[in-house]
Amino acid sequence: MIEFRPQQLDKKWQQRWTESRAFEVDADPNRPKFYCLEMFAYPSGHAHVGHVRNYILGDVMARTKRLRGFNVLHPFGWDAFGLPAENAAIKTGTHPRSPLSTTSPT
């Protein structure tokens, strides 16, 4: 069995994305706009199939629109507000706005 080395894979793909300018954006006022926002991740709990379903759908929609010529805004971040985040902060002693809590899905 081949040993899985994510650090090597990360370097490979980050280099490829840099070379292809995959995450650079040129806003063109002549193209239609598309805003894609799925739920932000909570800094609590573990990743589960609900997260995968949610984020894959948004990613596919945003990428498809970009390939079809849209100016796409597809933000991502942490939902550090609300009861789930507060409960996780109390349980772990981590401030809810900290994206690196011990229970985050990173």
CSV table of C-alpha atoms in Angstrom, one decimal:
chain,number,residue,atom,x,y,z
A,1,MET,CA,0.0,0.0,0.0
A,2,ILE,CA,1.3,3.5,-0.9
A,3,GLU,CA,1.9,5.8,2.1
A,4,PHE,CA,-0.4,8.8,2.0
A,5,ARG,CA,1.6,12.0,2.4
A,6,PRO,CA,-0.7,15.0,2.3
A,7,GLN,CA,2.1,17.6,2.7
A,8,GLN,CA,3.6,16.5,-0.6
A,9,LEU,CA,0.2,16.5,-2.4
A,10,ASP,CA,-0.5,20.0,-1.0
A,11,LYS,CA,2.7,21.3,-2.4
A,12,LYS,CA,2.0,19.8,-5.8
A,13,TRP,CA,-1.5,21.2,-6.1
A,14,GLN,CA,-0.7,24.6,-4.6
A,15,GLN,CA,2.1,24.9,-7.2
A,16,ARG,CA,-0.3,23.9,-10.0
A,17,TRP,CA,-2.9,26.4,-8.8
A,18,THR,CA,-0.4,29.2,-8.6
A,19,GLU,CA,0.9,28.5,-12.1
A,20,SER,CA,-2.7,28.3,-13.5
A,21,ARG,CA,-3.8,31.4,-11.5
A,22,ALA,CA,-6.8,29.2,-10.5
A,23,PHE,CA,-7.8,31.5,-7.6
A,24,GLU,CA,-7.1,34.9,-9.2
A,25,VAL,CA,-10.0,36.9,-10.3
A,26,ASP,CA,-10.4,39.5,-13.0
A,27,ALA,CA,-13.7,41.4,-12.4
A,28,ASP,CA,-15.2,42.3,-15.8
A,29,PRO,CA,-18.2,44.7,-15.6
A,30,ASN,CA,-19.5,43.3,-18.9
A,31,ARG,CA,-20.0,39.8,-17.5
A,32,PRO,CA,-23.0,38.9,-15.3
A,33,LYS,CA,-22.5,38.5,-11.6
A,34,PHE,CA,-23.2,35.4,-9.5
A,35,TYR,CA,-23.1,35.3,-5.7
A,36,CYS,CA,-22.9,31.8,-4.1
A,37,LEU,CA,-23.1,31.5,-0.3
A,38,GLU,CA,-23.7,28.2,1.4
A,39,MET,CA,-23.7,27.9,5.2
A,40,PHE,CA,-20.5,28.9,6.9
A,41,ALA,CA,-18.8,26.2,8.9
A,42,TYR,CA,-19.2,26.2,12.7
A,43,PRO,CA,-16.1,26.0,14.8
A,44,SER,CA,-17.7,23.0,16.6
A,45,GLY,CA,-18.5,19.4,16.0
A,46,HIS,CA,-16.9,17.1,13.5
A,47,ALA,CA,-17.2,17.0,9.7
A,48,HIS,CA,-20.0,14.7,8.6
A,49,VAL,CA,-21.8,13.9,5.3
A,50,GLY,CA,-24.1,17.0,5.7
A,51,HIS,CA,-21.1,19.2,5.5
A,52,VAL,CA,-19.8,17.4,2.4
A,53,ARG,CA,-23.2,17.7,0.7
A,54,ASN,CA,-23.5,21.3,1.5
A,55,TYR,CA,-20.1,22.5,0.4
A,56,ILE,CA,-19.7,20.3,-2.7
A,57,LEU,CA,-23.0,21.7,-4.1
A,58,GLY,CA,-21.9,25.3,-3.6
A,59,ASP,CA,-18.5,24.6,-5.0
A,60,VAL,CA,-19.9,23.0,-8.1
A,61,MET,CA,-22.4,25.8,-8.7
A,62,ALA,CA,-19.7,28.5,-8.3
A,63,ARG,CA,-17.2,26.7,-10.5
A,64,THR,CA,-19.8,26.0,-13.2
A,65,LYS,CA,-20.9,29.7,-13.2
A,66,ARG,CA,-17.3,30.8,-13.4
A,67,LEU,CA,-16.6,28.4,-16.4
A,68,ARG,CA,-19.7,29.9,-18.1
A,69,GLY,CA,-18.3,33.4,-17.9
A,70,PHE,CA,-19.8,34.8,-14.7
A,71,ASN,CA,-18.0,37.0,-12.2
A,72,VAL,CA,-18.4,34.8,-9.2
A,73,LEU,CA,-18.2,35.8,-5.6
A,74,HIS,CA,-18.0,32.6,-3.4
A,75,PRO,CA,-17.0,33.6,0.1
A,76,PHE,CA,-16.1,31.1,2.8
A,77,GLY,CA,-15.5,31.6,6.5
A,78,TRP,CA,-16.4,30.5,10.0
A,79,ASP,CA,-19.8,31.1,11.5
A,80,ALA,CA,-18.7,32.3,14.9
A,81,PHE,CA,-22.1,33.3,16.0
A,82,GLY,CA,-25.2,31.5,17.3
A,83,LEU,CA,-25.9,28.8,19.8
A,84,PRO,CA,-23.8,26.0,18.3
A,85,ALA,CA,-20.7,28.2,18.2
A,86,GLU,CA,-21.4,29.5,21.7
A,87,ASN,CA,-21.9,26.0,23.2
A,88,ALA,CA,-18.6,24.8,21.5
A,89,ALA,CA,-16.7,27.7,22.9
A,90,ILE,CA,-18.0,27.1,26.4
A,91,LYS,CA,-17.2,23.3,26.1
A,92,THR,CA,-13.7,23.8,24.8
A,93,GLY,CA,-12.8,27.1,26.5
A,94,THR,CA,-12.1,28.5,23.0
A,95,HIS,CA,-13.4,31.9,21.8
A,96,PRO,CA,-16.1,31.3,19.1
A,97,ARG,CA,-14.4,33.6,16.6
A,98,SER,CA,-11.2,31.5,16.8
A,99,PRO,CA,-11.0,29.4,13.6
A,100,LEU,CA,-8.5,27.0,15.1
A,101,SER,CA,-10.6,25.6,18.0
A,102,THR,CA,-9.8,22.0,19.0
A,103,THR,CA,-13.2,20.8,17.6
A,104,SER,CA,-13.1,22.6,14.3
A,105,PRO,CA,-13.3,20.4,11.1
A,106,THR,CA,-9.9,21.6,9.8
